[in-house]
Amino acid sequence: MFDRRLIEHFDWGLLVLILLIAGTGLMVLYSAVMAGWQGTGLHYLFKRQLIWMGGGAALMTGILVFDFQKLNKLNLFIYAACVTLLVGVYFFGQSGGGSQRWISFGGISVQPSELMKIALIISLASIYATKVSPEGLNFRQLLKPAVFCMIPVGLIVNQPDLGTGLMLLLIAGAITLFVKVEKKVVLILGALSGCVLPVVWFFGLKAYQKSRILTFLDPDRDPLGTGYHIIQSKIAIGSGMITGKGFLQGTQNALAFLPEQHTDFILSVLAEEWGLVGCTVLLILYFLLICWGLNIAYNCRNLFGSILAFGITSMIFWQIFINVGMVMGLMPVVGMPLPLVSYGGSSVITNMMGFGILLNISMRRFYTS
């Protein structure tokens, strides 16, 4: 029998926030690809993004149908499927931009590392839901989650995609702290991380990755090479001033000075055309979205659902935090899309799946474990 409480508890507020951010994203993307466009009709990238948005919305709606607790039972299957895709990238993957991250199915390219974010969150929520204790987790209890985390991180970093690999570590770290660990575990892991950093710098990072970090510390050391992205992004942000130059009037974008303007640096397009006001509006929407997700995690009566909602929210938060910091020159340049704003099918689908799970948990927040 259909539970009428699902209709009564549908989270219209979260849906409105998602639609507002998605609408803003389409407007900015339209400007990013259409300014200076010499062709007729809509730019093909904008058409593709509309298709991805439509597919993502359909997937998000489909996720609402089943009880989110079924993900707990399917977590190993979902995790194994995504790891298999990551392994498949090595044998059948497509190369681009100096890395091999995509795999094609019937002419549609998918980035498995994006889907892995959701799979890892589900797996960690399933593991931690059976291990939570008031005293916090010890090293032995953290061994299994660590193995589940490091397998995809190792595969992704070797593509190479350091940004997404670090993103998985940040998500896993946030979830682990959320469920609580023993204080001595935090202190020992913190000390070990400090010891490992020099080893990673000298033996783990590739030359171009070191160059990006050095450029972050001193953008003028290579203004026409690795520092070009950050310098042009800062020029675009600064030239927008308070209210911006106006829709489709951004010269940094139209004259193609701004690289990756439709993906990682799309926030610079918004800043140039809508200024501080436009950026503030988008960041307020994101802030409300994060608070909404945390509220869902807090009010969910099911432990698995609560950890899952927190994990999805942390994924959205870290993407926003890193992208905004990168565009403003406060963090090194890594491949990190802005949720529902940057162009990219895998990113759109992954985020829509995350929002579908959040809506699902919110509708069924009265369910107990």
Tab-separated table of C-alpha atoms in Angstrom:
chain	number	residue	atom	x	y	z
A	1	MET	CA	0.000	0.000	0.000
A	2	PHE	CA	1.279	3.480	-0.881
A	3	ASP	CA	2.391	5.507	2.133
A	4	ARG	CA	0.684	8.917	1.950
A	5	ARG	CA	3.287	10.347	4.321
A	6	LEU	CA	5.755	10.316	1.418
A	7	ILE	CA	3.688	13.000	-0.334
A	8	GLU	CA	3.222	14.980	2.875
A	9	HIS	CA	6.963	14.913	3.587
A	10	PHE	CA	8.141	15.702	0.048
A	11	ASP	CA	10.887	18.323	0.324
A	12	TRP	CA	9.657	21.112	-1.959
A	13	GLY	CA	12.170	23.556	-0.504
A	14	LEU	CA	15.137	21.413	-1.561
A	15	LEU	CA	13.634	20.926	-5.023
A	16	VAL	CA	13.218	24.700	-5.471
A	17	LEU	CA	16.860	25.263	-4.457
A	18	ILE	CA	18.047	22.654	-6.969
A	19	LEU	CA	15.971	24.240	-9.744
A	20	LEU	CA	17.235	27.751	-8.932
A	21	ILE	CA	20.886	26.646	-9.024
A	22	ALA	CA	20.356	24.599	-12.195
A	23	GLY	CA	18.589	27.561	-13.872
A	24	THR	CA	21.444	29.890	-12.883
A	25	GLY	CA	23.935	27.359	-14.195
A	26	LEU	CA	22.230	27.132	-17.591
A	27	MET	CA	22.134	30.926	-17.882
A	28	VAL	CA	25.868	31.239	-17.140
A	29	LEU	CA	26.746	28.329	-19.427
A	30	TYR	CA	24.705	29.925	-22.233
A	31	SER	CA	26.784	33.063	-21.877
A	32	ALA	CA	30.057	31.107	-21.601
A	33	VAL	CA	29.549	29.233	-24.891
A	34	MET	CA	27.428	31.695	-26.915
A	35	ALA	CA	29.560	34.848	-26.447
A	36	GLY	CA	31.689	35.026	-29.575
A	37	TRP	CA	29.890	32.036	-31.118
A	38	GLN	CA	29.940	32.363	-34.926
A	39	GLY	CA	27.621	29.477	-35.704
A	40	THR	CA	23.848	29.498	-36.095
A	41	GLY	CA	21.374	28.452	-33.419
A	42	LEU	CA	22.357	27.184	-29.991
A	43	HIS	CA	25.938	26.085	-29.314
A	44	TYR	CA	26.242	22.292	-29.356
A	45	LEU	CA	27.701	22.262	-25.811
A	46	PHE	CA	24.629	24.060	-24.490
A	47	LYS	CA	22.345	21.550	-26.267
A	48	ARG	CA	24.296	18.662	-24.725
A	49	GLN	CA	24.046	20.207	-21.270
A	50	LEU	CA	20.245	20.493	-21.683
A	51	ILE	CA	20.145	16.777	-22.526
A	52	TRP	CA	22.308	15.906	-19.501
A	53	MET	CA	20.123	18.073	-17.272
A	54	GLY	CA	16.996	16.350	-18.579
A	55	GLY	CA	18.543	12.902	-18.093
A	56	GLY	CA	19.727	13.855	-14.615
A	57	ALA	CA	16.259	15.131	-13.662
A	58	ALA	CA	14.696	11.857	-14.855
A	59	LEU	CA	17.261	9.862	-12.852
A	60	MET	CA	16.657	12.018	-9.770
A	61	THR	CA	12.920	11.384	-10.071
A	62	GLY	CA	13.480	7.648	-10.504
A	63	ILE	CA	15.557	7.505	-7.318
A	64	LEU	CA	12.560	8.824	-5.342
A	65	VAL	CA	10.539	5.706	-6.138
A	66	PHE	CA	12.406	3.173	-3.991
A	67	ASP	CA	13.297	3.244	-0.295
A	68	PHE	CA	16.828	4.599	0.180
A	69	GLN	CA	17.554	1.707	2.601
A	70	LYS	CA	17.785	-0.588	-0.443
A	71	LEU	CA	21.085	1.162	-1.219
A	72	ASN	CA	22.425	-0.333	2.008
A	73	LYS	CA	21.795	-3.840	0.664
A	74	LEU	CA	23.160	-2.989	-2.793
A	75	ASN	CA	26.251	-1.119	-1.629
A	76	LEU	CA	28.778	-3.846	-2.533
A	77	PHE	CA	27.279	-4.295	-5.999
A	78	ILE	CA	27.327	-0.522	-6.670
A	79	TYR	CA	30.904	-0.220	-5.361
A	80	ALA	CA	32.145	-3.198	-7.405
A	81	ALA	CA	30.459	-1.899	-10.577
A	82	CYS	CA	32.142	1.510	-10.256
A	83	VAL	CA	35.567	0.002	-9.472
A	84	THR	CA	35.154	-2.252	-12.525
A	85	LEU	CA	34.486	0.831	-14.647
A	86	LEU	CA	37.628	2.487	-13.249
A	87	VAL	CA	39.665	-0.588	-14.164
A	88	GLY	CA	37.998	-0.584	-17.581
A	89	VAL	CA	39.266	2.960	-18.173
A	90	TYR	CA	42.825	1.578	-18.241
A	91	PHE	CA	42.012	-0.831	-21.069
A	92	PHE	CA	39.273	0.921	-23.030
A	93	GLY	CA	39.431	4.512	-21.801
A	94	GLN	CA	39.569	7.644	-23.907
A	95	SER	CA	42.424	10.112	-23.486
A	96	GLY	CA	42.109	13.869	-23.350
A	97	GLY	CA	43.965	16.743	-21.719
A	98	GLY	CA	46.892	14.538	-20.761
A	99	SER	CA	44.866	11.943	-18.847
A	100	GLN	CA	42.712	8.877	-19.507
A	101	ARG	CA	39.466	9.373	-17.570
A	102	TRP	CA	36.525	8.548	-19.851
A	103	ILE	CA	35.001	5.359	-21.158
A	104	SER	CA	32.491	5.227	-24.015
A	105	PHE	CA	29.194	3.342	-24.177
A	106	GLY	CA	27.396	3.569	-27.501
A	107	GLY	CA	28.877	6.955	-28.310
A	108	ILE	CA	28.236	8.367	-24.818
A	109	SER	CA	31.373	9.140	-22.796
A	110	VAL	CA	31.194	8.583	-19.035
A	111	GLN	CA	33.733	9.565	-16.375
A	112	PRO	CA	33.603	6.679	-13.829
A	113	SER	CA	35.561	8.663	-11.230
A	114	GLU	CA	32.536	10.979	-10.861
A	115	LEU	CA	30.152	8.059	-10.280
A	116	MET	CA	32.655	6.620	-7.791
A	117	LYS	CA	31.930	9.528	-5.427
A	118	ILE	CA	28.354	8.311	-4.895
A	119	ALA	CA	29.428	4.653	-4.693
A	120	LEU	CA	32.045	5.399	-2.013
A	121	ILE	CA	29.582	7.456	0.055
A	122	ILE	CA	27.022	4.627	-0.020
A	123	SER	CA	29.657	2.043	0.943
A	124	LEU	CA	31.072	4.092	3.821
A	125	ALA	CA	27.565	4.865	5.122
A	126	SER	CA	26.764	1.145	5.052
A	127	ILE	CA	29.984	0.215	6.887
A	128	TYR	CA	29.815	2.960	9.508
A	129	ALA	CA	26.110	2.365	10.233
A	130	THR	CA	27.112	-0.923	11.898
A	131	LYS	CA	30.215	0.369	13.698
A	132	VAL	CA	29.242	3.667	15.311
A	133	SER	CA	29.974	3.840	19.044
A	134	PRO	CA	29.917	6.679	21.618
A	135	GLU	CA	33.665	6.241	22.236
A	136	GLY	CA	34.525	6.646	18.568
A	137	LEU	CA	36.117	4.282	16.046
A	138	ASN	CA	39.576	2.803	16.608
A	139	PHE	CA	42.259	1.839	14.086
A	140	ARG	CA	40.958	-1.718	13.666
A	141	GLN	CA	37.435	-0.482	12.897
A	142	LEU	CA	38.801	2.022	10.359
A	143	LEU	CA	40.750	-0.609	8.394
A	144	LYS	CA	37.858	-1.752	6.184
A	145	PRO	CA	36.668	1.795	5.313
A	146	ALA	CA	40.283	2.725	4.540
A	147	VAL	CA	40.635	-0.169	2.086
A	148	PHE	CA	37.324	0.741	0.415
A	149	CYS	CA	38.549	4.309	0.035
A	150	MET	CA	42.126	3.740	-1.127
A	151	ILE	CA	41.293	1.285	-3.951
A	152	PRO	CA	39.400	3.871	-6.077
A	153	VAL	CA	41.708	6.699	-4.973
A	154	GLY	CA	44.718	4.758	-6.269
A	155	LEU	CA	43.008	3.979	-9.577
A	156	ILE	CA	41.896	7.587	-10.098
A	157	VAL	CA	45.212	9.233	-9.150
A	158	ASN	CA	46.967	7.005	-11.687
A	159	GLN	CA	44.702	8.148	-14.567
A	160	PRO	CA	46.044	10.800	-13.597
A	161	ASP	CA	43.279	12.809	-11.888
A	162	LEU	CA	44.699	14.112	-8.612
A	163	GLY	CA	41.771	16.491	-8.014
A	164	THR	CA	39.074	13.786	-7.984
A	165	GLY	CA	41.329	11.454	-5.971
A	166	LEU	CA	41.769	14.126	-3.300
A	167	MET	CA	38.024	14.779	-3.428
A	168	LEU	CA	37.332	11.138	-2.481
A	169	LEU	CA	39.768	11.457	0.452
A	170	LEU	CA	38.079	14.661	1.637
A	171	ILE	CA	34.604	13.083	1.437
A	172	ALA	CA	35.766	9.953	3.268
A	173	GLY	CA	37.522	12.062	5.910
A	174	ALA	CA	34.435	14.207	6.503
A	175	ILE	CA	32.170	11.152	6.880
A	176	THR	CA	34.654	9.475	9.240
A	177	LEU	CA	34.828	12.527	11.491
A	178	PHE	CA	31.022	12.787	11.363
A	179	VAL	CA	30.595	9.284	12.840
A	180	LYS	CA	33.362	10.075	15.385
A	181	VAL	CA	36.782	8.501	15.841
A	182	GLU	CA	38.958	8.177	18.932
A	183	LYS	CA	40.992	11.290	19.704
A	184	LYS	CA	44.307	9.403	19.645
A	185	VAL	CA	43.458	8.119	16.145
A	186	VAL	CA	43.032	11.700	14.890
A	187	LEU	CA	46.339	12.788	16.461
A	188	ILE	CA	48.319	9.837	15.095
A	189	LEU	CA	46.830	10.147	11.591
A	190	GLY	CA	47.533	13.890	11.618
A	191	ALA	CA	51.184	13.277	12.557
A	192	LEU	CA	51.548	10.549	9.919
A	193	SER	CA	50.076	12.843	7.246
A	194	GLY	CA	52.670	15.491	8.100
A	195	CYS	CA	55.463	12.919	7.695
A	196	VAL	CA	54.110	11.570	4.416
A	197	LEU	CA	53.717	14.947	2.672
A	198	PRO	CA	57.445	15.342	1.786
A	199	VAL	CA	57.492	11.795	0.381
A	200	VAL	CA	54.410	12.563	-1.765
A	201	TRP	CA	56.017	15.787	-3.006
A	202	PHE	CA	59.318	14.182	-4.087
A	203	PHE	CA	58.095	10.770	-5.263
A	204	GLY	CA	54.282	10.920	-5.718
A	205	LEU	CA	53.533	14.078	-7.687
A	206	LYS	CA	54.202	14.474	-11.397
A	207	ALA	CA	56.127	17.485	-12.674
A	208	TYR	CA	53.035	19.352	-13.908
A	209	GLN	CA	51.276	18.807	-10.562
A	210	LYS	CA	54.242	20.318	-8.698
A	211	SER	CA	54.234	23.192	-11.153
A	212	ARG	CA	50.560	23.926	-10.406
A	213	ILE	CA	51.230	24.100	-6.680
A	214	LEU	CA	54.271	26.358	-7.168
A	215	THR	CA	52.204	28.568	-9.476
A	216	PHE	CA	49.507	28.792	-6.813
A	217	LEU	CA	52.115	30.151	-4.406
A	218	ASP	CA	53.538	32.494	-7.069
A	219	PRO	CA	51.237	32.964	-10.132
A	220	ASP	CA	53.744	35.315	-11.814
A	221	ARG	CA	56.466	32.670	-12.075
A	222	ASP	CA	54.968	31.415	-15.361
A	223	PRO	CA	52.299	33.926	-16.560
A	224	LEU	CA	51.991	32.434	-20.064
A	225	GLY	CA	52.050	28.788	-18.900
A	226	THR	CA	50.755	27.304	-15.686
A	227	GLY	CA	49.904	30.724	-14.225
A	228	TYR	CA	47.787	31.785	-17.213
A	229	HIS	CA	44.500	30.303	-15.914
A	230	ILE	CA	44.674	31.974	-12.513
A	231	ILE	CA	45.794	35.366	-13.872
A	232	GLN	CA	43.028	35.509	-16.505
A	233	SER	CA	40.462	34.350	-13.970
A	234	LYS	CA	41.439	37.112	-11.544
A	235	ILE	CA	41.231	39.699	-14.345
A	236	ALA	CA	37.708	38.496	-15.228
A	237	ILE	CA	36.561	38.561	-11.579
A	238	GLY	CA	38.054	41.993	-10.918
A	239	SER	CA	36.684	43.551	-14.105
A	240	GLY	CA	33.145	42.564	-13.111
A	241	MET	CA	33.312	44.822	-10.036
A	242	ILE	CA	30.020	45.169	-8.103
A	243	THR	CA	27.288	44.613	-10.713
A	244	GLY	CA	29.234	43.216	-13.706
A	245	LYS	CA	29.407	44.140	-17.382
A	246	GLY	CA	26.041	42.619	-18.261
A	247	PHE	CA	24.711	39.435	-19.837
A	248	LEU	CA	26.869	38.295	-22.809
A	249	GLN	CA	29.076	41.397	-22.360
A	250	GLY	CA	32.089	39.751	-20.719
A	251	THR	CA	35.154	40.540	-22.831
A	252	GLN	CA	37.490	38.037	-21.139
A	253	ASN	CA	35.031	35.315	-22.105
A	254	ALA	CA	34.000	36.544	-25.568
A	255	LEU	CA	37.582	37.203	-26.684
A	256	ALA	CA	38.660	33.753	-25.456
A	257	PHE	CA	41.192	35.046	-22.911
A	258	LEU	CA	39.521	32.957	-20.207
A	259	PRO	CA	40.450	29.243	-20.540
A	260	GLU	CA	38.051	26.437	-19.610
A	261	GLN	CA	35.351	29.092	-19.295
A	262	HIS	CA	32.508	26.587	-19.651
A	263	THR	CA	33.864	24.016	-17.174
A	264	ASP	CA	36.209	24.633	-14.237
A	265	PHE	CA	36.375	28.446	-14.611
A	266	ILE	CA	32.705	29.162	-15.298
A	267	LEU	CA	32.410	31.120	-12.040
A	268	SER	CA	34.743	33.709	-13.602
A	269	VAL	CA	32.178	34.216	-16.390
A	270	LEU	CA	29.468	34.851	-13.793
A	271	ALA	CA	31.731	37.268	-11.896
A	272	GLU	CA	32.626	39.229	-15.024
A	273	GLU	CA	29.051	39.589	-16.279
A	274	TRP	CA	27.111	39.838	-12.987
A	275	GLY	CA	29.805	41.065	-10.634
A	276	LEU	CA	29.911	40.635	-6.886
A	277	VAL	CA	26.101	40.716	-6.735
A	278	GLY	CA	25.682	37.742	-9.062
A	279	CYS	CA	28.353	35.662	-7.300
A	280	THR	CA	26.859	36.460	-3.897
A	281	VAL	CA	23.413	35.278	-5.008
A	282	LEU	CA	24.815	31.956	-6.272
A	283	LEU	CA	26.905	31.419	-3.121
A	284	ILE	CA	23.863	32.131	-0.921
A	285	LEU	CA	21.916	29.469	-2.869
A	286	TYR	CA	24.780	27.013	-2.323
A	287	PHE	CA	24.937	27.929	1.383
A	288	LEU	CA	21.213	27.233	1.770
A	289	LEU	CA	21.666	23.942	-0.091
A	290	ILE	CA	24.437	22.810	2.289
A	291	CYS	CA	22.405	23.812	5.349
A	292	TRP	CA	19.390	21.974	3.917
A	293	GLY	CA	21.407	18.800	3.423
A	294	LEU	CA	22.820	18.948	6.962
A	295	ASN	CA	19.302	19.444	8.309
A	296	ILE	CA	18.147	16.305	6.467
A	297	ALA	CA	21.049	14.339	7.983
A	298	TYR	CA	20.243	15.663	11.459
A	299	ASN	CA	16.504	14.885	11.325
A	300	CYS	CA	16.739	11.433	9.717
A	301	ARG	CA	15.854	8.707	12.239
A	302	ASN	CA	17.713	6.029	10.265
A	303	LEU	CA	21.474	5.906	10.976
A	304	PHE	CA	22.395	4.738	7.473
A	305	GLY	CA	20.243	7.516	5.994
A	306	SER	CA	21.763	10.130	8.280
A	307	ILE	CA	25.361	9.210	7.333
A	308	LEU	CA	24.378	8.953	3.662
A	309	ALA	CA	22.779	12.426	3.691
A	310	PHE	CA	25.861	13.893	5.370
A	311	GLY	CA	28.134	12.217	2.809
A	312	ILE	CA	26.162	13.619	-0.144
A	313	THR	CA	26.182	17.078	1.448
A	314	SER	CA	29.938	16.928	2.050
A	315	MET	CA	30.468	15.966	-1.616
A	316	ILE	CA	28.554	19.070	-2.747
A	317	PHE	CA	30.364	21.275	-0.209
A	318	TRP	CA	33.888	20.207	-1.160
A	319	GLN	CA	33.209	20.668	-4.874
A	320	ILE	CA	32.004	24.232	-4.274
A	321	PHE	CA	34.787	25.036	-1.797
A	322	ILE	CA	37.602	23.844	-4.068
A	323	ASN	CA	36.187	25.325	-7.283
A	324	VAL	CA	35.581	28.781	-5.779
A	325	GLY	CA	39.005	28.770	-4.096
A	326	MET	CA	40.684	27.697	-7.335
A	327	VAL	CA	38.945	30.336	-9.482
A	328	MET	CA	39.874	33.086	-7.002
A	329	GLY	CA	43.509	31.956	-6.880
A	330	LEU	CA	43.247	30.798	-3.270
A	331	MET	CA	43.887	27.134	-4.120
A	332	PRO	CA	45.945	25.271	-6.768
A	333	VAL	CA	44.270	24.590	-10.119
A	334	VAL	CA	42.696	21.116	-10.237
A	335	GLY	CA	39.922	19.741	-12.417
A	336	MET	CA	36.887	20.480	-10.229
A	337	PRO	CA	33.482	21.382	-11.726
A	338	LEU	CA	31.009	23.695	-9.976
A	339	PRO	CA	27.859	21.638	-9.163
A	340	LEU	CA	24.996	22.171	-11.663
A	341	VAL	CA	26.814	25.161	-13.206
A	342	SER	CA	29.884	23.764	-14.993
A	343	TYR	CA	29.440	21.897	-18.276
A	344	GLY	CA	29.861	18.124	-17.993
A	345	GLY	CA	27.547	15.143	-18.321
A	346	SER	CA	29.141	12.915	-15.658
A	347	SER	CA	29.220	15.767	-13.147
A	348	VAL	CA	25.554	16.654	-13.788
A	349	ILE	CA	24.422	13.015	-13.513
A	350	THR	CA	26.439	12.434	-10.312
A	351	ASN	CA	25.119	15.557	-8.608
A	352	MET	CA	21.531	14.843	-9.696
A	353	MET	CA	21.847	11.327	-8.275
A	354	GLY	CA	23.069	12.872	-5.034
A	355	PHE	CA	20.132	15.274	-4.917
A	356	GLY	CA	17.740	12.409	-5.666
A	357	ILE	CA	19.130	10.484	-2.679
A	358	LEU	CA	18.809	13.571	-0.462
A	359	LEU	CA	15.169	14.059	-1.520
A	360	ASN	CA	14.551	10.349	-0.957
A	361	ILE	CA	15.955	10.466	2.586
A	362	SER	CA	14.031	13.644	3.376
A	363	MET	CA	10.739	12.040	2.238
A	364	ARG	CA	11.416	8.981	4.423
A	365	ARG	CA	13.123	10.701	7.364
A	366	PHE	CA	10.557	9.204	9.760
A	367	TYR	CA	11.756	5.660	8.886
A	368	THR	CA	13.764	3.999	11.659
A	369	SER	CA	16.697	1.599	11.277
